[in-house]
mmCIF file of C-alpha atoms in Angstrom:
data_model
loop_
_atom_site.group_PDB
_atom_site.id
_atom_site.type_symbol
_atom_site.label_atom_id
_atom_site.label_comp_id
_atom_site.label_asym_id
_atom_site.label_seq_id
_atom_site.Cartn_x
_atom_site.Cartn_y
_atom_site.Cartn_z
ATOM 1 C CA MET A 69 86.445 -119.413 63.891
ATOM 2 C CA ASN A 70 85.880 -115.841 62.910
ATOM 3 C CA LEU A 71 84.609 -114.494 59.602
ATOM 4 C CA HIS A 72 88.159 -113.630 58.135
ATOM 5 C CA ASP A 73 89.120 -117.393 58.790
ATOM 6 C CA ASP A 74 86.155 -118.775 57.786
ATOM 7 C CA LEU A 75 86.733 -116.857 54.543
ATOM 8 C CA ARG A 76 89.837 -117.982 53.936
ATOM 9 C CA VAL A 77 89.031 -121.731 54.724
ATOM 10 C CA ARG A 78 86.431 -121.363 52.116
ATOM 11 C CA ALA A 79 88.546 -119.859 49.435
ATOM 12 C CA TRP A 80 91.214 -122.311 49.894
ATOM 13 C CA LEU A 81 88.630 -125.332 49.484
ATOM 14 C CA ASP A 82 87.305 -123.433 46.374
ATOM 15 C CA ASP A 83 90.513 -123.329 44.958
ATOM 16 C CA LEU A 84 90.948 -126.735 45.328
ATOM 17 C CA GLU A 85 87.533 -127.506 44.097
ATOM 18 C CA ILE A 86 88.298 -125.655 40.758
ATOM 19 C CA ARG A 87 91.451 -127.798 40.485
ATOM 20 C CA LEU A 88 89.444 -130.850 40.632
ATOM 21 C CA ARG A 89 87.000 -129.889 38.220
ATOM 22 C CA ASP A 90 87.811 -133.051 35.685
ATOM 23 C CA LEU A 91 87.379 -135.507 38.326
ATOM 24 C CA PRO A 92 83.960 -137.019 38.488
ATOM 25 C CA PRO A 93 81.536 -135.124 40.443
ATOM 26 C CA ALA A 94 81.054 -137.860 43.312
ATOM 27 C CA GLU A 95 85.180 -138.313 43.874
ATOM 28 C CA ARG A 96 85.373 -134.082 43.647
ATOM 29 C CA ARG A 97 82.810 -133.925 46.460
ATOM 30 C CA ASP A 98 84.485 -136.823 48.252
ATOM 31 C CA VAL A 99 87.717 -135.190 48.276
ATOM 32 C CA VAL A 100 86.392 -131.674 49.321
ATOM 33 C CA ASP A 101 84.425 -132.967 51.740
ATOM 34 C CA ASP A 102 87.230 -134.996 53.360
ATOM 35 C CA LEU A 103 89.125 -131.891 53.504
ATOM 36 C CA ARG A 104 86.425 -129.647 54.699
ATOM 37 C CA SER A 105 85.975 -132.116 57.580
ATOM 38 C CA HIS A 106 89.390 -132.473 58.563
ATOM 39 C CA LEU A 107 89.729 -128.404 58.698
ATOM 40 C CA ASP A 108 86.424 -128.525 60.765
ATOM 41 C CA GLU A 109 87.891 -130.771 63.258
ATOM 42 C CA VAL A 110 91.227 -129.006 63.440
ATOM 43 C CA LEU A 111 89.918 -125.707 63.657
ATOM 44 C CA ALA A 112 87.144 -126.530 66.201
ATOM 45 C CA GLY A 113 88.965 -126.970 69.330
ATOM 46 C CA PRO A 114 90.765 -124.417 71.432
ATOM 47 C CA GLY A 115 94.083 -125.219 69.594
ATOM 48 C CA GLU A 116 97.804 -124.434 70.496
ATOM 49 C CA SER A 117 97.421 -121.061 72.700
ATOM 50 C CA ASP A 118 100.614 -119.675 71.110
ATOM 51 C CA ASP A 119 99.852 -120.088 67.676
ATOM 52 C CA PRO A 120 98.555 -116.845 66.333
ATOM 53 C CA ASP A 121 97.306 -118.163 63.225
ATOM 54 C CA PRO A 122 95.910 -121.722 63.505
ATOM 55 C CA VAL A 123 94.235 -121.233 60.042
ATOM 56 C CA ARG A 124 97.549 -120.617 58.177
ATOM 57 C CA THR A 125 99.226 -123.479 60.214
ATOM 58 C CA ALA A 126 96.429 -125.908 59.635
ATOM 59 C CA LEU A 127 96.604 -124.968 55.518
ATOM 60 C CA ARG A 128 100.054 -125.144 55.364
ATOM 61 C CA ARG A 129 100.128 -128.520 56.900
ATOM 62 C CA LEU A 130 97.566 -129.726 54.617
ATOM 63 C CA GLY A 131 99.961 -128.877 51.616
ATOM 64 C CA ASP A 132 99.815 -127.345 48.325
ATOM 65 C CA PRO A 133 96.577 -127.506 46.830
ATOM 66 C CA GLU A 134 97.778 -128.553 43.392
ATOM 67 C CA ALA A 135 99.878 -131.687 45.026
ATOM 68 C CA ILE A 136 96.440 -132.853 46.674
ATOM 69 C CA ALA A 137 94.588 -132.448 43.186
ATOM 70 C CA HIS A 138 97.510 -134.314 41.744
ATOM 71 C CA GLN A 139 96.903 -137.151 43.935
ATOM 72 C CA ALA A 140 93.240 -137.058 43.640
ATOM 73 C CA TYR A 141 93.719 -137.519 40.220
ATOM 74 C CA GLU A 142 96.150 -140.135 40.037
ATOM 75 C CA GLU A 143 94.147 -142.500 42.592
ATOM 76 C CA ALA A 144 91.070 -141.928 40.371
ATOM 77 C CA GLY A 145 93.589 -143.048 37.192
ATOM 78 C CA LEU A 146 92.885 -139.874 35.377
ATOM 79 C CA ALA A 147 95.206 -137.268 34.065
ATOM 80 C CA MET A 148 95.439 -133.589 35.211
ATOM 81 C CA PRO A 149 93.902 -130.910 33.485
ATOM 82 C CA THR A 150 95.606 -128.461 31.281
ATOM 83 C CA PRO A 151 96.502 -125.570 33.316
ATOM 84 C CA GLN A 152 93.386 -123.353 33.988
ATOM 85 C CA ARG A 153 92.758 -119.895 32.400
ATOM 86 C CA ARG A 154 91.661 -117.842 35.440
ATOM 87 C CA LEU A 155 91.325 -114.870 33.622
ATOM 88 C CA GLY A 156 90.344 -115.245 29.853
ATOM 89 C CA ILE A 157 88.177 -113.011 27.621
ATOM 90 C CA THR A 158 84.805 -114.872 28.918
ATOM 91 C CA GLU A 159 85.774 -114.182 32.463
ATOM 92 C CA ILE A 160 86.656 -110.312 31.496
ATOM 93 C CA LEU A 161 83.412 -109.973 29.991
ATOM 94 C CA ALA A 162 81.302 -111.786 32.462
ATOM 95 C CA LEU A 163 83.141 -109.315 35.335
ATOM 96 C CA ILE A 164 82.169 -106.097 33.116
ATOM 97 C CA LEU A 165 78.668 -107.397 32.042
ATOM 98 C CA LEU A 166 77.484 -108.441 35.491
ATOM 99 C CA PRO A 167 77.557 -105.027 36.958
ATOM 100 C CA ILE A 168 77.076 -102.818 33.996
ATOM 101 C CA GLY A 169 75.641 -104.902 31.386
ATOM 102 C CA SER A 170 72.339 -103.207 32.197
ATOM 103 C CA LEU A 171 73.243 -100.137 31.424
ATOM 104 C CA LEU A 172 74.691 -101.067 28.038
ATOM 105 C CA ILE A 173 71.745 -103.182 26.840
ATOM 106 C CA PRO A 174 69.038 -103.056 29.274
ATOM 107 C CA VAL A 175 68.337 -106.325 30.872
ATOM 108 C CA LEU A 176 69.794 -108.736 28.117
ATOM 109 C CA GLY A 177 73.442 -107.190 28.927
ATOM 110 C CA TRP A 178 73.421 -108.535 32.323
ATOM 111 C CA ILE A 179 71.580 -111.770 31.001
ATOM 112 C CA VAL A 180 74.762 -112.190 28.847
ATOM 113 C CA GLY A 181 76.999 -111.710 31.815
ATOM 114 C CA VAL A 182 75.120 -114.371 33.829
ATOM 115 C CA ILE A 183 75.471 -116.845 30.925
ATOM 116 C CA LEU A 184 79.256 -115.870 30.519
ATOM 117 C CA LEU A 185 79.328 -116.566 34.135
ATOM 118 C CA TRP A 186 78.223 -120.152 34.145
ATOM 119 C CA VAL A 187 79.876 -121.198 31.111
ATOM 120 C CA SER A 188 83.449 -120.042 32.739
ATOM 121 C CA ASP A 189 84.957 -122.689 34.780
ATOM 122 C CA ALA A 190 87.147 -120.563 36.634
ATOM 123 C CA TRP A 191 84.558 -120.244 39.529
ATOM 124 C CA THR A 192 82.747 -122.990 41.514
ATOM 125 C CA ARG A 193 79.172 -123.107 41.503
ATOM 126 C CA ARG A 194 78.915 -121.645 44.826
ATOM 127 C CA GLN A 195 80.852 -118.874 43.579
ATOM 128 C CA LYS A 196 78.546 -118.664 40.360
ATOM 129 C CA ILE A 197 75.304 -118.402 42.903
ATOM 130 C CA ALA A 198 76.522 -115.739 44.570
ATOM 131 C CA GLY A 199 77.940 -113.853 41.445
ATOM 132 C CA THR A 200 74.112 -114.311 39.991
ATOM 133 C CA LEU A 201 72.025 -113.077 43.227
ATOM 134 C CA LEU A 202 74.492 -110.092 44.022
ATOM 135 C CA PRO A 203 72.484 -107.013 42.868
ATOM 136 C CA PRO A 204 73.445 -105.819 39.382
ATOM 137 C CA LEU A 205 72.532 -102.297 40.199
ATOM 138 C CA GLY A 206 74.487 -99.527 41.619
ATOM 139 C CA LEU A 207 78.406 -99.160 41.924
ATOM 140 C CA ALA A 208 79.300 -100.071 45.167
ATOM 141 C CA PHE A 209 77.846 -103.403 44.922
ATOM 142 C CA PRO A 210 79.470 -104.284 41.721
ATOM 143 C CA LEU A 211 82.740 -103.233 42.814
ATOM 144 C CA LEU A 212 82.516 -105.470 46.036
ATOM 145 C CA GLY A 213 81.237 -108.395 43.501
ATOM 146 C CA GLY A 214 83.990 -108.006 41.247
ATOM 147 C CA LEU A 215 86.331 -108.086 44.182
ATOM 148 C CA PHE A 216 84.521 -111.353 45.525
ATOM 149 C CA LEU A 217 84.352 -113.176 42.176
ATOM 150 C CA LEU A 218 88.235 -112.560 41.771
ATOM 151 C CA ARG A 219 88.609 -113.684 45.391
ATOM 152 C CA LEU A 220 90.617 -111.118 46.446
ATOM 153 C CA PRO A 221 89.809 -111.674 50.050
ATOM 154 C CA GLN A 222 92.612 -114.340 49.980
ATOM 155 C CA ALA A 223 95.098 -111.460 50.023
ATOM 156 C CA TRP A 224 93.552 -109.771 52.991
ATOM 157 C CA MET B 101 101.539 -130.262 36.502
ATOM 158 C CA VAL B 102 103.478 -131.433 39.352
ATOM 159 C CA PRO B 103 106.474 -132.639 38.154
ATOM 160 C CA LEU B 104 107.321 -136.236 39.087
ATOM 161 C CA ASP B 105 110.354 -136.316 41.396
ATOM 162 C CA LEU B 106 112.282 -139.353 42.509
ATOM 163 C CA ALA B 107 110.150 -139.403 45.959
ATOM 164 C CA ALA B 108 106.868 -139.755 44.142
ATOM 165 C CA LEU B 109 107.973 -142.628 41.862
ATOM 166 C CA LEU B 110 109.308 -144.377 45.611
ATOM 167 C CA ARG B 111 106.048 -143.627 47.338
ATOM 168 C CA ARG B 112 103.922 -145.023 44.824
ATOM 169 C CA GLY B 113 103.092 -148.412 45.440
ATOM 170 C CA THR B 114 104.698 -148.378 48.814
ATOM 171 C CA LEU B 115 102.966 -145.545 50.469
ATOM 172 C CA GLU B 116 99.685 -147.497 50.975
ATOM 173 C CA PHE B 117 101.665 -149.920 53.034
ATOM 174 C CA CYS B 118 102.646 -147.539 55.260
ATOM 175 C CA VAL B 119 99.232 -146.278 55.869
ATOM 176 C CA LEU B 120 98.295 -149.873 56.588
ATOM 177 C CA ALA B 121 100.959 -150.823 58.733
ATOM 178 C CA LEU B 122 100.021 -147.698 60.956
ATOM 179 C CA LEU B 123 96.217 -149.016 61.373
ATOM 180 C CA ARG B 124 97.710 -152.202 62.665
ATOM 181 C CA ARG B 125 97.635 -151.368 66.377
ATOM 182 C CA GLY B 126 94.323 -149.921 66.294
ATOM 183 C CA PRO B 127 91.748 -147.663 65.061
ATOM 184 C CA ARG B 128 92.794 -144.075 64.519
ATOM 185 C CA TYR B 129 91.204 -140.658 63.912
ATOM 186 C CA SER B 130 91.630 -139.520 60.374
ATOM 187 C CA VAL B 131 92.972 -136.036 61.531
ATOM 188 C CA GLU B 132 95.686 -138.022 63.638
ATOM 189 C CA LEU B 133 96.592 -140.664 61.171
ATOM 190 C CA VAL B 134 97.179 -138.054 58.518
ATOM 191 C CA SER B 135 99.486 -136.179 60.710
ATOM 192 C CA ARG B 136 101.276 -138.675 61.990
ATOM 193 C CA LEU B 137 102.144 -140.126 58.664
ATOM 194 C CA ALA B 138 103.045 -136.496 57.614
ATOM 195 C CA GLU B 139 105.488 -136.705 60.435
ATOM 196 C CA ILE B 140 107.515 -139.415 59.408
ATOM 197 C CA ASP B 141 110.798 -138.416 58.370
ATOM 198 C CA GLY B 142 111.866 -139.436 54.721
ATOM 199 C CA LEU B 143 108.207 -140.050 53.568
ATOM 200 C CA THR B 144 107.997 -136.278 52.459
ATOM 201 C CA VAL B 145 104.097 -136.298 52.231
ATOM 202 C CA SER B 146 101.612 -133.504 53.264
ATOM 203 C CA GLU B 147 98.419 -134.440 55.291
ATOM 204 C CA GLY B 148 96.319 -133.152 52.434
ATOM 205 C CA THR B 149 97.749 -135.836 49.851
ATOM 206 C CA MET B 150 96.793 -138.646 52.031
ATOM 207 C CA TYR B 151 92.893 -138.082 52.010
ATOM 208 C CA PRO B 152 92.584 -139.402 48.316
ATOM 209 C CA LEU B 153 94.792 -142.338 49.098
ATOM 210 C CA LEU B 154 92.596 -143.204 52.247
ATOM 211 C CA ARG B 155 89.525 -142.864 49.961
ATOM 212 C CA ARG B 156 91.213 -145.533 47.816
ATOM 213 C CA LEU B 157 91.854 -147.545 50.250
ATOM 214 C CA TRP B 158 88.337 -147.625 51.742
ATOM 215 C CA LYS B 159 86.880 -148.277 48.297
ATOM 216 C CA GLY B 160 89.257 -151.292 47.997
ATOM 217 C CA GLY B 161 87.993 -152.739 51.326
ATOM 218 C CA GLN B 162 91.654 -152.408 52.915
ATOM 219 C CA LEU B 163 90.151 -150.011 55.273
ATOM 220 C CA ASP B 164 86.874 -149.426 57.112
ATOM 221 C CA SER B 165 85.830 -146.078 58.169
ATOM 222 C CA THR B 166 83.013 -145.013 60.842
ATOM 223 C CA TRP B 167 82.245 -141.562 62.137
ATOM 224 C CA GLN B 168 82.084 -141.212 66.144
ATOM 225 C CA GLU B 169 80.516 -138.523 67.863
ATOM 226 C CA SER B 170 82.667 -136.151 69.742
ATOM 227 C CA PRO B 171 81.550 -134.323 72.670
ATOM 228 C CA ALA B 172 83.744 -131.150 71.977
ATOM 229 C CA GLY B 173 83.292 -130.700 68.335
ATOM 230 C CA PRO B 174 82.185 -132.166 64.851
ATOM 231 C CA PRO B 175 81.814 -135.808 64.634
ATOM 232 C CA ARG B 176 85.015 -137.661 63.537
ATOM 233 C CA ARG B 177 86.204 -140.056 61.086
ATOM 234 C CA TYR B 178 87.883 -143.033 62.317
ATOM 235 C CA TYR B 179 89.670 -145.567 60.176
ATOM 236 C CA THR B 180 90.287 -149.415 60.921
ATOM 237 C CA ILE B 181 92.266 -152.033 58.893
ATOM 238 C CA THR B 182 90.558 -155.060 57.563
ATOM 239 C CA ALA B 183 91.385 -158.638 57.124
ATOM 240 C CA THR B 184 91.747 -157.821 53.440
ATOM 241 C CA GLY B 185 94.187 -154.907 54.388
ATOM 242 C CA GLU B 186 95.885 -156.907 56.924
ATOM 243 C CA ARG B 187 96.298 -159.796 54.069
ATOM 244 C CA ASP B 188 97.708 -157.196 51.516
ATOM 245 C CA LEU B 189 100.059 -155.638 53.891
ATOM 246 C CA ALA B 190 101.563 -159.042 54.904
ATOM 247 C CA VAL B 191 102.209 -159.853 51.449
ATOM 248 C CA PHE B 192 103.646 -156.403 50.762
ATOM 249 C CA ALA B 193 105.958 -156.679 53.485
ATOM 250 C CA LYS B 194 107.101 -159.992 52.361
ATOM 251 C CA GLU B 195 108.133 -158.505 48.967
ATOM 252 C CA TRP B 196 109.412 -155.183 49.956
ATOM 253 C CA ILE B 197 111.831 -156.944 52.487
ATOM 254 C CA LYS B 198 113.228 -159.101 49.525
ATOM 255 C CA TYR B 199 113.393 -156.160 47.181
ATOM 256 C CA ARG B 200 114.726 -153.916 49.721
ATOM 257 C CA ASP B 201 117.344 -156.102 50.698
ATOM 258 C CA ALA B 202 118.424 -156.788 46.952
ATOM 259 C CA VAL B 203 118.832 -152.936 46.029
ATOM 260 C CA ASP B 204 120.674 -152.375 48.971
ATOM 261 C CA HIS B 205 122.890 -155.295 48.136
ATOM 262 C CA ALA B 206 123.056 -153.910 44.465
ATOM 263 C CA LEU B 207 124.376 -150.587 45.756
ATOM 264 C CA THR B 208 126.872 -152.095 47.726
ATOM 265 C CA LEU B 209 128.199 -154.057 44.967
ATOM 266 C CA GLY B 210 128.493 -150.677 43.272
ATOM 267 C CA ASP B 211 130.269 -148.965 46.386
ATOM 268 C CA VAL B 212 127.409 -146.510 46.735
ATOM 269 C CA ALA B 213 126.305 -147.644 49.993
#
């Protein structure tokens, strides 16, 4: 799998993980692991040589992440969470303060950005760690960082 | 929220037995199993939605799951039906046939089928 394919698979799994946020952690981990293993296996072999986009095919066959999440909640006997706020005030402030918070209030501005990042439920733990460790200085990194956190690579 | 549709209502309580039935002839790899299930015309399931169901059946003791090393790639999980699974499936099959026949009969009484 090349890097682009790997990013698409990770983005899809992250999206699913976010939808499963109200499941007990063990259940959530199990479901995501099962699907990760499935994709690893399906995408490991040479595959159909006339399929120009095996990742797209594999993800399409897995189905809508919303339906998978719905099934997971049902099997756990739980209700689905209320629709998720992807870009509320917490997320917008985090995305502003992470790159330039230190310019507004030295150090503290950035720290507030990090706190908002972690408080938000719009990102997975893996994404939050990436957002915390990305250099907060310079303009090129914050722009890339913002794009990464918004998971725009999915659109590429 | 995914709206409940008729297909979903019918699947509930029956789909798991279709899974068990597919394992009666022998163990299957998870990828193969979910792909086979998704292919059954009219069952209208996607491969991904099978995994939570498989996990629930495994927790309920109706399936066993083991990993097998594969020379060509990552280890593969494969599922086997258990004695509990066989028993539950047999009970379901009896009930299902009775009920299916009853529904069909009611529909013919209404000149619907």
